[in-house]
Coordinates of C-alpha atoms in Angstrom, one line a residue:
X253 CA 0.0 0.0 0.0
X254 CA 1.1 3.6 -0.4
X255 CA 2.5 5.4 2.6
X256 CA -0.3 8.0 2.3
X257 CA -3.4 6.1 3.2
X258 CA -6.0 6.0 0.5
X259 CA -9.4 7.7 1.1
X260 CA -12.0 5.9 -1.0
X261 CA -14.2 7.9 -3.3
X262 CA -17.3 6.0 -2.4
X263 CA -18.8 4.2 0.5
X264 CA -18.8 0.5 0.0
X265 CA -19.6 -2.2 2.5
X266 CA -16.5 -3.4 4.4
X267 CA -15.7 -6.9 3.2
X268 CA -14.9 -8.6 6.4
X269 CA -15.0 -12.1 4.9
X270 CA -12.4 -11.2 2.2
X271 CA -10.0 -9.9 4.9
X272 CA -10.4 -13.1 6.9
X273 CA -9.8 -15.2 3.8
X274 CA -6.7 -13.3 2.9
X275 CA -5.2 -13.8 6.4
X276 CA -6.1 -17.5 6.2
X277 CA -4.2 -17.8 2.9
X278 CA -1.0 -16.4 4.5
X279 CA -1.4 -18.5 7.7
X280 CA -2.6 -21.7 5.9
X281 CA 0.1 -23.9 7.4
X282 CA -0.1 -22.4 11.0
X283 CA -1.6 -24.3 13.9
X284 CA -4.4 -22.4 15.5
X285 CA -4.5 -20.3 17.6
X286 CA -1.7 -18.3 15.9
X287 CA 0.2 -16.1 18.3
X288 CA 1.1 -12.5 17.3
X289 CA 4.8 -13.2 17.7
X290 CA 6.5 -16.0 19.5
X291 CA 10.1 -17.3 19.7
X292 CA 11.6 -20.4 18.3
X293 CA 14.4 -22.0 20.3
X294 CA 16.5 -24.9 19.1
X295 CA 19.3 -27.3 20.0
X296 CA 22.0 -24.6 19.9
X297 CA 20.2 -22.5 22.5
X298 CA 19.7 -25.6 24.7
X299 CA 23.4 -26.5 24.3
X300 CA 24.6 -23.0 25.5
X301 CA 22.2 -22.7 28.3
X302 CA 23.1 -26.2 29.6
X303 CA 26.7 -25.2 29.5
X304 CA 25.9 -22.3 31.9
X305 CA 24.1 -24.7 34.2
X306 CA 26.9 -27.4 34.0
X307 CA 29.6 -24.8 34.8
X308 CA 27.5 -22.9 37.4
X309 CA 28.0 -19.6 35.5
X310 CA 24.4 -18.5 35.5
X311 CA 24.5 -15.0 36.9
X312 CA 25.9 -11.6 35.7
X313 CA 29.4 -13.0 35.3
X314 CA 30.4 -15.5 32.6
X315 CA 31.7 -15.8 29.1
X316 CA 28.4 -15.5 27.3
X317 CA 27.6 -11.9 28.3
X318 CA 30.7 -10.5 26.6
X319 CA 30.2 -12.8 23.6
X320 CA 26.6 -11.8 23.2
X321 CA 27.6 -8.1 23.4
X322 CA 30.3 -8.7 20.7
X323 CA 27.8 -10.5 18.4
X324 CA 25.2 -7.6 18.7
X325 CA 27.9 -5.0 18.1
X326 CA 29.1 -6.9 15.0
X327 CA 25.6 -7.3 13.7
X328 CA 24.7 -3.6 14.1
X329 CA 28.1 -1.9 13.5
X330 CA 28.0 -0.2 16.9
X331 CA 31.4 0.1 18.5
X332 CA 30.1 -0.8 22.0
X333 CA 27.2 -2.9 23.2
X334 CA 26.3 -3.2 26.9
X335 CA 24.0 -6.1 27.9
X336 CA 21.1 -5.0 30.2
X337 CA 18.4 -7.0 32.1
X338 CA 15.6 -5.6 29.8
X339 CA 14.8 -2.9 27.3
X340 CA 13.1 -0.6 29.8
X341 CA 16.0 -0.7 32.1
X342 CA 18.3 -0.1 29.2
X343 CA 16.4 3.1 28.2
X344 CA 16.2 4.3 31.8
X345 CA 19.9 4.0 32.2
X346 CA 20.7 5.5 28.8
X347 CA 18.6 8.5 29.6
X348 CA 20.3 9.1 32.9
X349 CA 23.7 8.6 31.3
X350 CA 22.7 11.2 28.7
X351 CA 22.1 13.8 31.4
X352 CA 18.3 13.6 31.7
X353 CA 17.4 14.8 35.1
X354 CA 14.2 15.2 37.2
X355 CA 11.7 17.5 35.7
X356 CA 13.3 17.5 32.3
X357 CA 11.1 16.8 29.3
X358 CA 11.9 14.0 26.8
X359 CA 10.2 14.0 23.4
X360 CA 8.8 10.7 22.1
X361 CA 6.0 9.6 19.8
X362 CA 2.6 9.2 21.3
X363 CA 2.3 5.7 19.8
X364 CA 4.9 3.4 21.3
X365 CA 4.9 0.6 23.8
X366 CA 4.3 2.1 27.3
X367 CA 7.9 1.2 28.4
X368 CA 9.3 4.1 26.4
X369 CA 7.2 6.6 28.4
X370 CA 7.7 4.7 31.6
X371 CA 11.5 4.8 31.3
X372 CA 11.3 8.6 31.0
X373 CA 9.2 8.6 34.1
X374 CA 11.6 6.3 36.0
X375 CA 14.3 9.0 35.3
X376 CA 12.1 11.5 37.0
X377 CA 11.5 13.3 33.7
X378 CA 8.3 14.1 31.9
X379 CA 7.3 12.6 28.5
X380 CA 6.5 15.2 25.8
X381 CA 4.5 13.7 23.0
X382 CA 4.9 14.6 19.3
X383 CA 3.0 13.3 16.3
X384 CA 4.0 10.6 13.9
X385 CA 4.0 10.3 10.1
X386 CA 2.5 7.7 7.9
X387 CA 5.7 7.8 5.8
X388 CA 7.5 5.7 8.5
X389 CA 4.9 5.1 11.3
X390 CA 7.5 6.8 13.5
X391 CA 8.2 10.3 14.9
X392 CA 7.6 13.0 12.3
X393 CA 10.7 15.3 12.0
X394 CA 8.7 18.0 10.3
X395 CA 6.0 18.0 13.0
X396 CA 8.7 18.1 15.6
X397 CA 10.3 21.1 14.0
X398 CA 7.0 23.0 13.8
X399 CA 6.1 22.1 17.4
X400 CA 9.5 23.2 18.8
X401 CA 9.3 26.5 17.0
X402 CA 6.0 27.1 18.7
X403 CA 6.7 26.0 22.3
X404 CA 10.5 26.2 22.9
X405 CA 13.0 28.9 23.7
X406 CA 16.9 28.6 23.8
X407 CA 18.6 29.7 26.9
X408 CA 22.2 29.4 28.2
X409 CA 21.2 26.2 30.1
X410 CA 19.6 24.6 27.0
X411 CA 16.2 24.3 25.3
X412 CA 13.2 25.1 27.4
X413 CA 9.4 24.7 27.1
X414 CA 7.9 28.2 27.2
X415 CA 4.6 26.7 28.5
X416 CA 5.9 24.6 31.3
X417 CA 9.3 26.2 32.1
X418 CA 11.0 22.8 32.0
X419 CA 14.2 22.0 30.1
X420 CA 13.7 19.8 27.0
X421 CA 16.7 17.5 27.1
X422 CA 16.3 14.6 24.7
X423 CA 14.3 13.1 21.8
X424 CA 13.6 9.3 21.6
X425 CA 12.7 8.2 18.1
X426 CA 11.1 4.8 18.1
X427 CA 11.4 2.5 15.0
X428 CA 7.8 1.3 15.2
X429 CA 7.3 -2.4 14.2
X430 CA 10.8 -2.5 12.8
X431 CA 10.2 0.4 10.3
X432 CA 13.0 3.0 10.6
X433 CA 12.4 6.6 11.3
X434 CA 13.7 9.1 8.8
X435 CA 16.9 9.5 10.9
X436 CA 18.6 12.0 8.6
X437 CA 15.8 14.5 9.0
X438 CA 15.3 13.7 12.7
X439 CA 19.0 14.2 13.5
X440 CA 18.9 17.6 11.7
X441 CA 16.0 18.8 13.8
X442 CA 17.7 17.5 17.0
X443 CA 20.9 19.3 16.1
X444 CA 19.0 22.5 15.3
X445 CA 17.5 22.5 18.8
X446 CA 20.4 21.0 20.8
X447 CA 18.7 17.8 21.7
X448 CA 20.5 14.5 22.5
X449 CA 19.1 11.6 20.5
X450 CA 18.5 8.2 22.2
X451 CA 17.1 5.7 19.7
X452 CA 14.5 3.3 20.9
X453 CA 15.5 0.5 18.5
X454 CA 13.9 -2.2 20.7
X455 CA 11.8 -3.5 17.7
X456 CA 14.3 -2.9 14.9
X457 CA 17.3 -5.2 15.3
X458 CA 18.1 -6.2 11.7
X459 CA 16.5 -3.1 10.2
X460 CA 18.5 -0.5 8.3
X461 CA 17.9 3.1 7.1
X462 CA 19.8 4.1 4.0
X463 CA 22.1 1.1 4.6
X464 CA 22.9 1.9 8.2
X465 CA 21.6 -0.2 11.1
X466 CA 18.9 1.1 13.3
X467 CA 20.4 1.8 16.7
X468 CA 23.6 3.4 15.4
X469 CA 22.3 6.9 14.6
X470 CA 21.8 8.5 18.0
X471 CA 24.5 9.1 20.6
X472 CA 23.1 6.0 22.3
X473 CA 20.4 3.5 21.5
X474 CA 18.6 0.6 23.2
X475 CA 17.5 -2.9 22.1
X476 CA 15.1 -5.4 23.6
X477 CA 15.3 -9.1 23.6
X478 CA 11.9 -9.8 25.2
X479 CA 10.2 -13.1 24.3
X480 CA 8.2 -11.5 21.5
X481 CA 11.2 -9.7 19.8
X482 CA 13.0 -10.9 16.7
X483 CA 15.6 -12.6 18.9
X484 CA 15.1 -13.3 22.5
X485 CA 17.0 -13.9 25.7
X486 CA 13.8 -14.5 27.6
X487 CA 14.1 -11.0 29.0
X488 CA 17.0 -8.7 28.1
X489 CA 18.1 -5.5 26.5
X490 CA 21.2 -3.7 25.2
X491 CA 22.7 -0.2 25.2
X492 CA 24.5 0.7 22.0
X493 CA 26.9 3.6 21.5
X494 CA 30.0 4.6 19.6
X495 CA 31.3 6.7 22.5
X496 CA 33.9 4.7 24.4
X497 CA 33.7 6.9 27.6
X498 CA 29.9 6.6 27.6
X499 CA 30.2 2.8 27.2
X500 CA 32.6 2.5 30.1
X501 CA 30.4 4.6 32.3
X502 CA 27.3 2.6 31.2
X503 CA 29.0 -0.7 32.3
X504 CA 29.9 0.8 35.6
X505 CA 26.6 2.5 36.3
X506 CA 24.5 -0.6 35.5
X507 CA 26.7 -2.9 37.7
X508 CA 25.9 -1.1 41.0
X509 CA 28.7 1.3 40.3
X510 CA 31.1 -1.1 41.9
X511 CA 34.8 -0.2 41.6
X512 CA 37.0 -3.0 40.2
X513 CA 38.9 -4.8 43.0
X514 CA 39.8 -8.4 43.7
X515 CA 37.8 -8.6 47.0
X516 CA 36.7 -5.2 48.2
X517 CA 33.1 -3.9 47.7
X518 CA 33.5 -0.2 47.1
X519 CA 31.0 1.9 45.1
X520 CA 31.4 5.5 44.0
X521 CA 27.9 6.5 43.1
X522 CA 24.3 5.3 43.2
X523 CA 24.2 2.8 40.5
X524 CA 21.7 0.2 39.2
X525 CA 21.8 -3.6 39.2
X526 CA 20.8 -3.9 35.5
X527 CA 23.3 -6.3 34.0
X528 CA 22.1 -9.3 32.0
X529 CA 22.7 -12.8 33.5
X530 CA 25.0 -15.1 31.7
X531 CA 22.3 -17.7 31.2
X532 CA 20.1 -15.2 29.4
X533 CA 23.1 -14.1 27.3
X534 CA 23.8 -17.7 26.3
X535 CA 20.3 -18.0 25.0
X536 CA 20.9 -14.7 23.0
X537 CA 24.2 -16.1 21.5
X538 CA 22.3 -19.0 20.1
X539 CA 19.6 -16.8 18.7
X540 CA 22.1 -14.3 17.2
X541 CA 23.6 -17.1 15.1
X542 CA 20.3 -17.2 13.3
X543 CA 19.5 -13.5 13.1
X544 CA 20.1 -13.1 9.4
X545 CA 17.9 -16.1 8.6
X546 CA 15.1 -14.8 10.9
X547 CA 15.1 -11.4 9.3
X548 CA 14.9 -13.0 5.8
X549 CA 12.1 -15.2 7.0
X550 CA 10.2 -12.3 8.4
X551 CA 10.7 -10.3 5.1
X552 CA 9.4 -13.4 3.2
X553 CA 6.3 -13.4 5.5
X554 CA 5.7 -9.7 4.9
X555 CA 6.0 -10.3 1.2
X556 CA 3.2 -12.9 1.4
X557 CA 1.0 -10.5 3.3
X558 CA 1.7 -7.8 0.7
X559 CA 1.0 -10.1 -2.2
X560 CA -2.3 -11.4 -0.8
X561 CA -3.6 -8.0 0.1
X562 CA -2.5 -6.4 -3.1
X563 CA -5.5 -4.8 -4.8
X564 CA -7.7 -4.7 -1.7
X565 CA -10.0 -1.7 -1.8
X566 CA -10.7 -1.3 1.9
X567 CA -7.4 -2.2 3.5
X568 CA -3.7 -2.9 2.8
X569 CA -0.5 -4.0 4.4
X570 CA 2.0 -1.3 5.4
X571 CA 5.1 -1.5 3.3
X572 CA 8.6 -0.5 4.5
X573 CA 9.5 3.2 4.0
X574 CA 11.5 4.2 1.0
X575 CA 15.2 4.0 1.9
X576 CA 14.6 1.4 4.6
X577 CA 15.1 -2.3 4.9
X578 CA 12.8 -3.3 7.6
X579 CA 12.8 -6.5 9.7
X580 CA 9.0 -6.3 9.6
X581 CA 8.8 -7.2 13.3
X582 CA 5.0 -6.9 13.2
X583 CA 3.1 -6.8 10.0
X584 CA 0.5 -4.1 10.0
X585 CA -2.9 -4.0 8.3
X586 CA -4.2 -0.5 7.7
X587 CA -7.9 0.0 7.1
X588 CA -8.9 2.8 4.8
X589 CA -10.1 5.8 6.7
X590 CA -13.8 5.3 6.0
X591 CA -13.6 1.9 7.6
X592 CA -11.9 2.8 10.8
X593 CA -15.1 1.9 12.7
X594 CA -14.7 -1.7 11.5
X595 CA -11.4 -2.2 13.4
X596 CA -12.8 -3.9 16.5
X597 CA -15.3 -6.0 14.6
X598 CA -12.4 -7.3 12.5
X599 CA -10.3 -8.0 15.6
X600 CA -13.2 -9.9 17.1
X601 CA -13.6 -12.0 14.0
X602 CA -9.8 -12.7 13.7
X603 CA -9.7 -13.9 17.3
X604 CA -12.7 -16.1 16.8
X605 CA -10.9 -17.6 13.8
X606 CA -7.8 -18.4 16.0
X607 CA -5.7 -15.4 14.8
X608 CA -4.3 -13.4 17.7
X609 CA -4.2 -10.0 16.0
X610 CA -4.2 -6.8 18.0
X611 CA -4.7 -3.1 17.7
X612 CA -1.9 -0.6 18.2
X613 CA -0.9 0.3 21.7
X614 CA -3.2 2.9 23.2
X615 CA -1.6 6.2 22.5
X616 CA 0.4 7.4 25.4
X617 CA -1.5 10.7 25.7
X618 CA -4.8 8.8 26.2
X619 CA -3.4 6.8 29.2
X620 CA -4.5 8.2 32.6
X621 CA -0.9 8.7 33.9
X622 CA 0.2 10.6 30.8
X623 CA -2.9 12.4 29.9
X624 CA -1.7 15.8 31.2
X625 CA 1.8 15.6 29.7
X626 CA 2.9 18.3 27.2
X627 CA 2.2 17.4 23.6
X628 CA 1.8 18.6 20.1
X629 CA -1.3 18.2 18.0
X630 CA -1.6 14.5 17.4
X631 CA -4.0 13.9 14.5
X632 CA -1.8 11.2 12.8
X633 CA -1.3 9.2 16.0
X634 CA -5.0 9.1 16.6
X635 CA -5.7 8.2 13.0
X636 CA -3.2 5.3 13.2
X637 CA -4.7 4.0 16.4
X638 CA -8.1 3.9 14.8
X639 CA -7.1 2.1 11.7
X640 CA -4.1 -0.2 12.3
X641 CA -4.1 -3.9 13.2
X642 CA -1.0 -6.0 13.8
X643 CA -1.1 -9.5 12.3
X644 CA 0.8 -12.7 13.3
X645 CA 4.4 -12.2 12.4
X646 CA 6.5 -15.0 13.9
X647 CA 9.4 -15.8 11.5
X648 CA 8.7 -19.5 11.3
X649 CA 5.3 -18.7 9.8
X650 CA 7.2 -18.2 6.5
X651 CA 9.4 -21.3 6.8
X652 CA 6.9 -23.8 8.1
X653 CA 5.2 -24.6 4.8
X654 CA 2.8 -27.5 4.1

């Protein structure tokens, strides 16, 4: 489908049966119910995890943590990768390390998983929501520029929100469903206003923008290895950066700020116990050996969805942005605007048919704890929420053929 959603010229009845049949064609070989996204673990993962158990190296020390970090760094091109207990903790630590302080504001898209906003709150800061663009499903650099012109002012201490009086410190672009944000345009706006960029690349391992891996554009970035991500460590995350000093501080800060010593327990600041256990890292090492194959399988699955829904008049599958190579973490069906009211009826029918589809996350500005946060106008975010449905996207759906 085109990136600018089609508005039909006439009102035709929504063909629910045709959508269900199209999904059934793609998922013909899948056992029902079909999960939205689930991992696949094999003999290699079992071998490495059993090695941790057999050698008793199951906690935050052990050879697999460093090996996992090296594998992720090599796959993304980042100079440094620091393994963290989960993606939320990774973003929380990254924001603090970037100088985000209590009562600062951090800009992020209104549509994202709640962990993005929660990490900002954990840092004592305030989420500041800006609209998205249909071009990428992510943060809209043009909307951000227009909004900051309206609400911000530069002072000696940085960029401030004229309406709240708070400093605006950072911007967190999120590569929604694995589709990269227009990072060239976003970085230009961030530089213009003096904002640090922390990429939320939790959904986009294996995705690239203009040939460069997601997670390597900002000063720092975070990944997630939750059970539903493209590779999993059960629970886990990663901080990426090219800044050696920042990486050294990140390792120290997320390991209780303990000073290196053969036996003494000395700590030089309030740190966090956020490091990834070796047994989880072992699982990740096995998964990383198959990363390329899983990305290709997910792209094949996306191709099937795109082919089957080609020519539909009332809905279509979202296609990766121009200039991007997406991992298609979650395939997204977009209803034409006049059929937005059919979203929940379609979801009910899919679930009744054993297909665990879901709507987008509730926009952050509609959640009770974030309802009063600063924000731009958000027409695209609310339009996306009304019309988008995520369809089953596990990589083995493309490889398990009848």
